[in-house]
Amino acid sequence: QVDLVESGGGSVQAGGSLTLSCRVSGYTDRYYCMGWFRQVPGKRREGVASIRRRYSTEYADSVKGRFTISRANAKNILYLAMNRLEPEDTAVYYCATSSRTWCGLSSSEYSNWGQGTQVTVTP
């Protein structure tokens, strides 16, 4: 069983920054991809960023140039550095892992999920 625990969420003014962390524990040998998703009430979960085992990355257009995904494999930690935050970034952010060798921003590609952390950006 793989467990994921996010941290680092909070409230910040527009233009500010936050860095989310996701600690992964359990049977981690087979996960190749990791990703960040976000969801607001009444909307579908949206892919934000993904990173593959060889560190290639993919970002949603809405966050390109502002967010950076990274991973520390030795520590089993996934990060999401978020800069120039906008009120539209307000959501619950989830990290996820996938056993696929390649994955993108579709939630169906991921099999393990964290419980989420709230990010609120005020105008």
PDB file of C-alpha atoms in Angstrom:
ATOM      1  CA  GLN A   1       0.000   0.000   0.000  1.00  0.00           C
ATOM      2  CA  VAL A   2       1.231   3.439  -0.919  1.00  0.00           C
ATOM      3  CA  ASP A   3       0.368   6.381   1.302  1.00  0.00           C
ATOM      4  CA  LEU A   4       0.642  10.017   0.259  1.00  0.00           C
ATOM      5  CA  VAL A   5       0.472  12.966   2.625  1.00  0.00           C
ATOM      6  CA  GLU A   6       0.383  16.544   1.349  1.00  0.00           C
ATOM      7  CA  SER A   7       1.431  19.588   3.328  1.00  0.00           C
ATOM      8  CA  GLY A   8       2.196  23.248   2.755  1.00  0.00           C
ATOM      9  CA  GLY A   9      -1.209  24.567   1.863  1.00  0.00           C
ATOM     10  CA  GLY A  10      -2.581  27.769   3.315  1.00  0.00           C
ATOM     11  CA  SER A  11      -3.865  31.219   2.534  1.00  0.00           C
ATOM     12  CA  VAL A  12      -1.853  33.775   0.586  1.00  0.00           C
ATOM     13  CA  GLN A  13      -2.496  37.047  -1.195  1.00  0.00           C
ATOM     14  CA  ALA A  14      -2.476  37.236  -4.964  1.00  0.00           C
ATOM     15  CA  GLY A  15       1.058  37.480  -6.278  1.00  0.00           C
ATOM     16  CA  GLY A  16       2.428  35.455  -3.392  1.00  0.00           C
ATOM     17  CA  SER A  17       4.058  32.037  -3.284  1.00  0.00           C
ATOM     18  CA  LEU A  18       3.551  28.660  -1.641  1.00  0.00           C
ATOM     19  CA  THR A  19       5.378  25.364  -1.886  1.00  0.00           C
ATOM     20  CA  LEU A  20       3.450  22.133  -1.455  1.00  0.00           C
ATOM     21  CA  SER A  21       5.098  18.892  -0.388  1.00  0.00           C
ATOM     22  CA  CYS A  22       3.906  15.316  -0.716  1.00  0.00           C
ATOM     23  CA  ARG A  23       5.575  12.582   1.271  1.00  0.00           C
ATOM     24  CA  VAL A  24       5.141   9.092  -0.164  1.00  0.00           C
ATOM     25  CA  SER A  25       5.502   5.974   1.965  1.00  0.00           C
ATOM     26  CA  GLY A  26       4.791   2.296   1.585  1.00  0.00           C
ATOM     27  CA  TYR A  27       5.445   0.143  -1.473  1.00  0.00           C
ATOM     28  CA  THR A  28       6.969   2.758  -3.720  1.00  0.00           C
ATOM     29  CA  ASP A  29       9.152   0.684  -6.011  1.00  0.00           C
ATOM     30  CA  ARG A  30       6.720   0.638  -8.897  1.00  0.00           C
ATOM     31  CA  TYR A  31       5.620   4.211  -9.163  1.00  0.00           C
ATOM     32  CA  TYR A  32       7.159   6.018 -12.090  1.00  0.00           C
ATOM     33  CA  CYS A  33       5.099   9.139 -12.411  1.00  0.00           C
ATOM     34  CA  MET A  34       3.931  11.627  -9.880  1.00  0.00           C
ATOM     35  CA  GLY A  35       1.518  14.458 -10.321  1.00  0.00           C
ATOM     36  CA  TRP A  36      -0.327  17.338  -8.744  1.00  0.00           C
ATOM     37  CA  PHE A  37      -4.025  17.908  -9.277  1.00  0.00           C
ATOM     38  CA  ARG A  38      -6.502  20.420  -7.940  1.00  0.00           C
ATOM     39  CA  GLN A  39     -10.231  20.566  -7.483  1.00  0.00           C
ATOM     40  CA  VAL A  40     -12.801  23.180  -6.576  1.00  0.00           C
ATOM     41  CA  PRO A  41     -16.321  22.291  -5.441  1.00  0.00           C
ATOM     42  CA  GLY A  42     -18.589  21.418  -8.315  1.00  0.00           C
ATOM     43  CA  LYS A  43     -15.786  21.012 -10.835  1.00  0.00           C
ATOM     44  CA  ARG A  44     -13.771  18.089 -12.113  1.00  0.00           C
ATOM     45  CA  ARG A  45     -10.325  17.381 -10.751  1.00  0.00           C
ATOM     46  CA  GLU A  46      -7.796  19.214 -12.917  1.00  0.00           C
ATOM     47  CA  GLY A  47      -4.255  18.103 -13.689  1.00  0.00           C
ATOM     48  CA  VAL A  48      -1.726  20.765 -12.744  1.00  0.00           C
ATOM     49  CA  ALA A  49       1.691  19.190 -13.290  1.00  0.00           C
ATOM     50  CA  SER A  50       3.304  15.804 -13.721  1.00  0.00           C
ATOM     51  CA  ILE A  51       6.858  14.507 -13.507  1.00  0.00           C
ATOM     52  CA  ARG A  52       8.130  11.226 -14.866  1.00  0.00           C
ATOM     53  CA  ARG A  53      10.869   9.007 -13.500  1.00  0.00           C
ATOM     54  CA  ARG A  54      13.509  10.586 -15.747  1.00  0.00           C
ATOM     55  CA  TYR A  55      12.336  14.016 -14.578  1.00  0.00           C
ATOM     56  CA  SER A  56      10.547  15.175 -17.723  1.00  0.00           C
ATOM     57  CA  THR A  57       7.626  17.383 -16.793  1.00  0.00           C
ATOM     58  CA  GLU A  58       4.287  18.568 -18.092  1.00  0.00           C
ATOM     59  CA  TYR A  59       2.190  21.527 -16.967  1.00  0.00           C
ATOM     60  CA  ALA A  60      -1.310  22.754 -17.484  1.00  0.00           C
ATOM     61  CA  ASP A  61      -1.366  25.890 -19.617  1.00  0.00           C
ATOM     62  CA  SER A  62      -2.865  27.863 -16.743  1.00  0.00           C
ATOM     63  CA  VAL A  63       0.202  27.356 -14.544  1.00  0.00           C
ATOM     64  CA  LYS A  64       3.073  27.304 -17.038  1.00  0.00           C
ATOM     65  CA  GLY A  65       5.816  29.693 -16.035  1.00  0.00           C
ATOM     66  CA  ARG A  66       4.423  30.052 -12.510  1.00  0.00           C
ATOM     67  CA  PHE A  67       4.492  26.547 -11.011  1.00  0.00           C
ATOM     68  CA  THR A  68       7.402  24.109 -10.818  1.00  0.00           C
ATOM     69  CA  ILE A  69       7.115  20.416 -10.029  1.00  0.00           C
ATOM     70  CA  SER A  70      10.107  18.514  -8.675  1.00  0.00           C
ATOM     71  CA  ARG A  71      10.832  15.280  -6.870  1.00  0.00           C
ATOM     72  CA  ALA A  72      13.444  14.053  -4.424  1.00  0.00           C
ATOM     73  CA  ASN A  73      13.467  10.331  -5.096  1.00  0.00           C
ATOM     74  CA  ALA A  74      15.841   9.477  -2.282  1.00  0.00           C
ATOM     75  CA  LYS A  75      13.409  11.060   0.170  1.00  0.00           C
ATOM     76  CA  ASN A  76      10.206   9.990  -1.628  1.00  0.00           C
ATOM     77  CA  ILE A  77       8.995  13.590  -1.656  1.00  0.00           C
ATOM     78  CA  LEU A  78       7.194  15.476  -4.395  1.00  0.00           C
ATOM     79  CA  TYR A  79       7.115  19.266  -4.473  1.00  0.00           C
ATOM     80  CA  LEU A  80       5.070  21.931  -6.190  1.00  0.00           C
ATOM     81  CA  ALA A  81       6.501  25.436  -6.030  1.00  0.00           C
ATOM     82  CA  MET A  82       3.770  27.935  -6.835  1.00  0.00           C
ATOM     83  CA  ASN A  83       4.654  31.531  -7.644  1.00  0.00           C
ATOM     84  CA  ARG A  84       2.620  34.567  -8.742  1.00  0.00           C
ATOM     85  CA  LEU A  85      -0.482  32.923  -7.342  1.00  0.00           C
ATOM     86  CA  GLU A  86      -3.868  34.086  -8.586  1.00  0.00           C
ATOM     87  CA  PRO A  87      -7.319  33.814  -6.990  1.00  0.00           C
ATOM     88  CA  GLU A  88      -8.154  31.285  -9.724  1.00  0.00           C
ATOM     89  CA  ASP A  89      -5.551  28.952  -8.213  1.00  0.00           C
ATOM     90  CA  THR A  90      -7.726  28.515  -5.123  1.00  0.00           C
ATOM     91  CA  ALA A  91      -8.514  24.803  -4.763  1.00  0.00           C
ATOM     92  CA  VAL A  92      -7.767  21.636  -2.859  1.00  0.00           C
ATOM     93  CA  TYR A  93      -4.475  20.294  -4.199  1.00  0.00           C
ATOM     94  CA  TYR A  94      -3.819  16.565  -4.378  1.00  0.00           C
ATOM     95  CA  CYS A  95      -0.671  14.614  -5.140  1.00  0.00           C
ATOM     96  CA  ALA A  96      -0.826  11.276  -6.909  1.00  0.00           C
ATOM     97  CA  THR A  97       1.395   8.458  -8.103  1.00  0.00           C
ATOM     98  CA  SER A  98       1.185   6.173 -11.091  1.00  0.00           C
ATOM     99  CA  SER A  99       2.821   2.864 -11.987  1.00  0.00           C
ATOM    100  CA  ARG A 100       2.804   3.819 -15.652  1.00  0.00           C
ATOM    101  CA  THR A 101       6.135   4.495 -17.287  1.00  0.00           C
ATOM    102  CA  TRP A 102       4.692   7.656 -18.789  1.00  0.00           C
ATOM    103  CA  CYS A 103       1.793   9.761 -17.606  1.00  0.00           C
ATOM    104  CA  GLY A 104       0.246  13.120 -18.251  1.00  0.00           C
ATOM    105  CA  LEU A 105      -2.408  15.236 -16.607  1.00  0.00           C
ATOM    106  CA  SER A 106      -5.371  12.895 -16.675  1.00  0.00           C
ATOM    107  CA  SER A 107      -6.510  11.661 -13.276  1.00  0.00           C
ATOM    108  CA  SER A 108      -7.353   8.261 -14.769  1.00  0.00           C
ATOM    109  CA  GLU A 109      -3.626   7.586 -15.214  1.00  0.00           C
ATOM    110  CA  TYR A 110      -3.002   7.694 -11.463  1.00  0.00           C
ATOM    111  CA  SER A 111      -3.848   5.078  -8.888  1.00  0.00           C
ATOM    112  CA  ASN A 112      -2.761   6.448  -5.502  1.00  0.00           C
ATOM    113  CA  TRP A 113      -3.923   9.756  -4.048  1.00  0.00           C
ATOM    114  CA  GLY A 114      -3.304  11.904  -1.025  1.00  0.00           C
ATOM    115  CA  GLN A 115      -6.018  13.466   1.104  1.00  0.00           C
ATOM    116  CA  GLY A 116      -5.481  16.964  -0.289  1.00  0.00           C
ATOM    117  CA  THR A 117      -4.375  20.318   1.083  1.00  0.00           C
ATOM    118  CA  GLN A 118      -6.290  23.568   0.738  1.00  0.00           C
ATOM    119  CA  VAL A 119      -4.757  26.527  -1.076  1.00  0.00           C
ATOM    120  CA  THR A 120      -6.609  29.829  -0.870  1.00  0.00           C
ATOM    121  CA  VAL A 121      -5.476  32.899  -2.791  1.00  0.00           C
ATOM    122  CA  THR A 122      -7.131  36.172  -1.827  1.00  0.00           C
ATOM    123  CA  PRO A 123      -7.359  39.186  -4.176  1.00  0.00           C
TER     124      PRO A 123
END
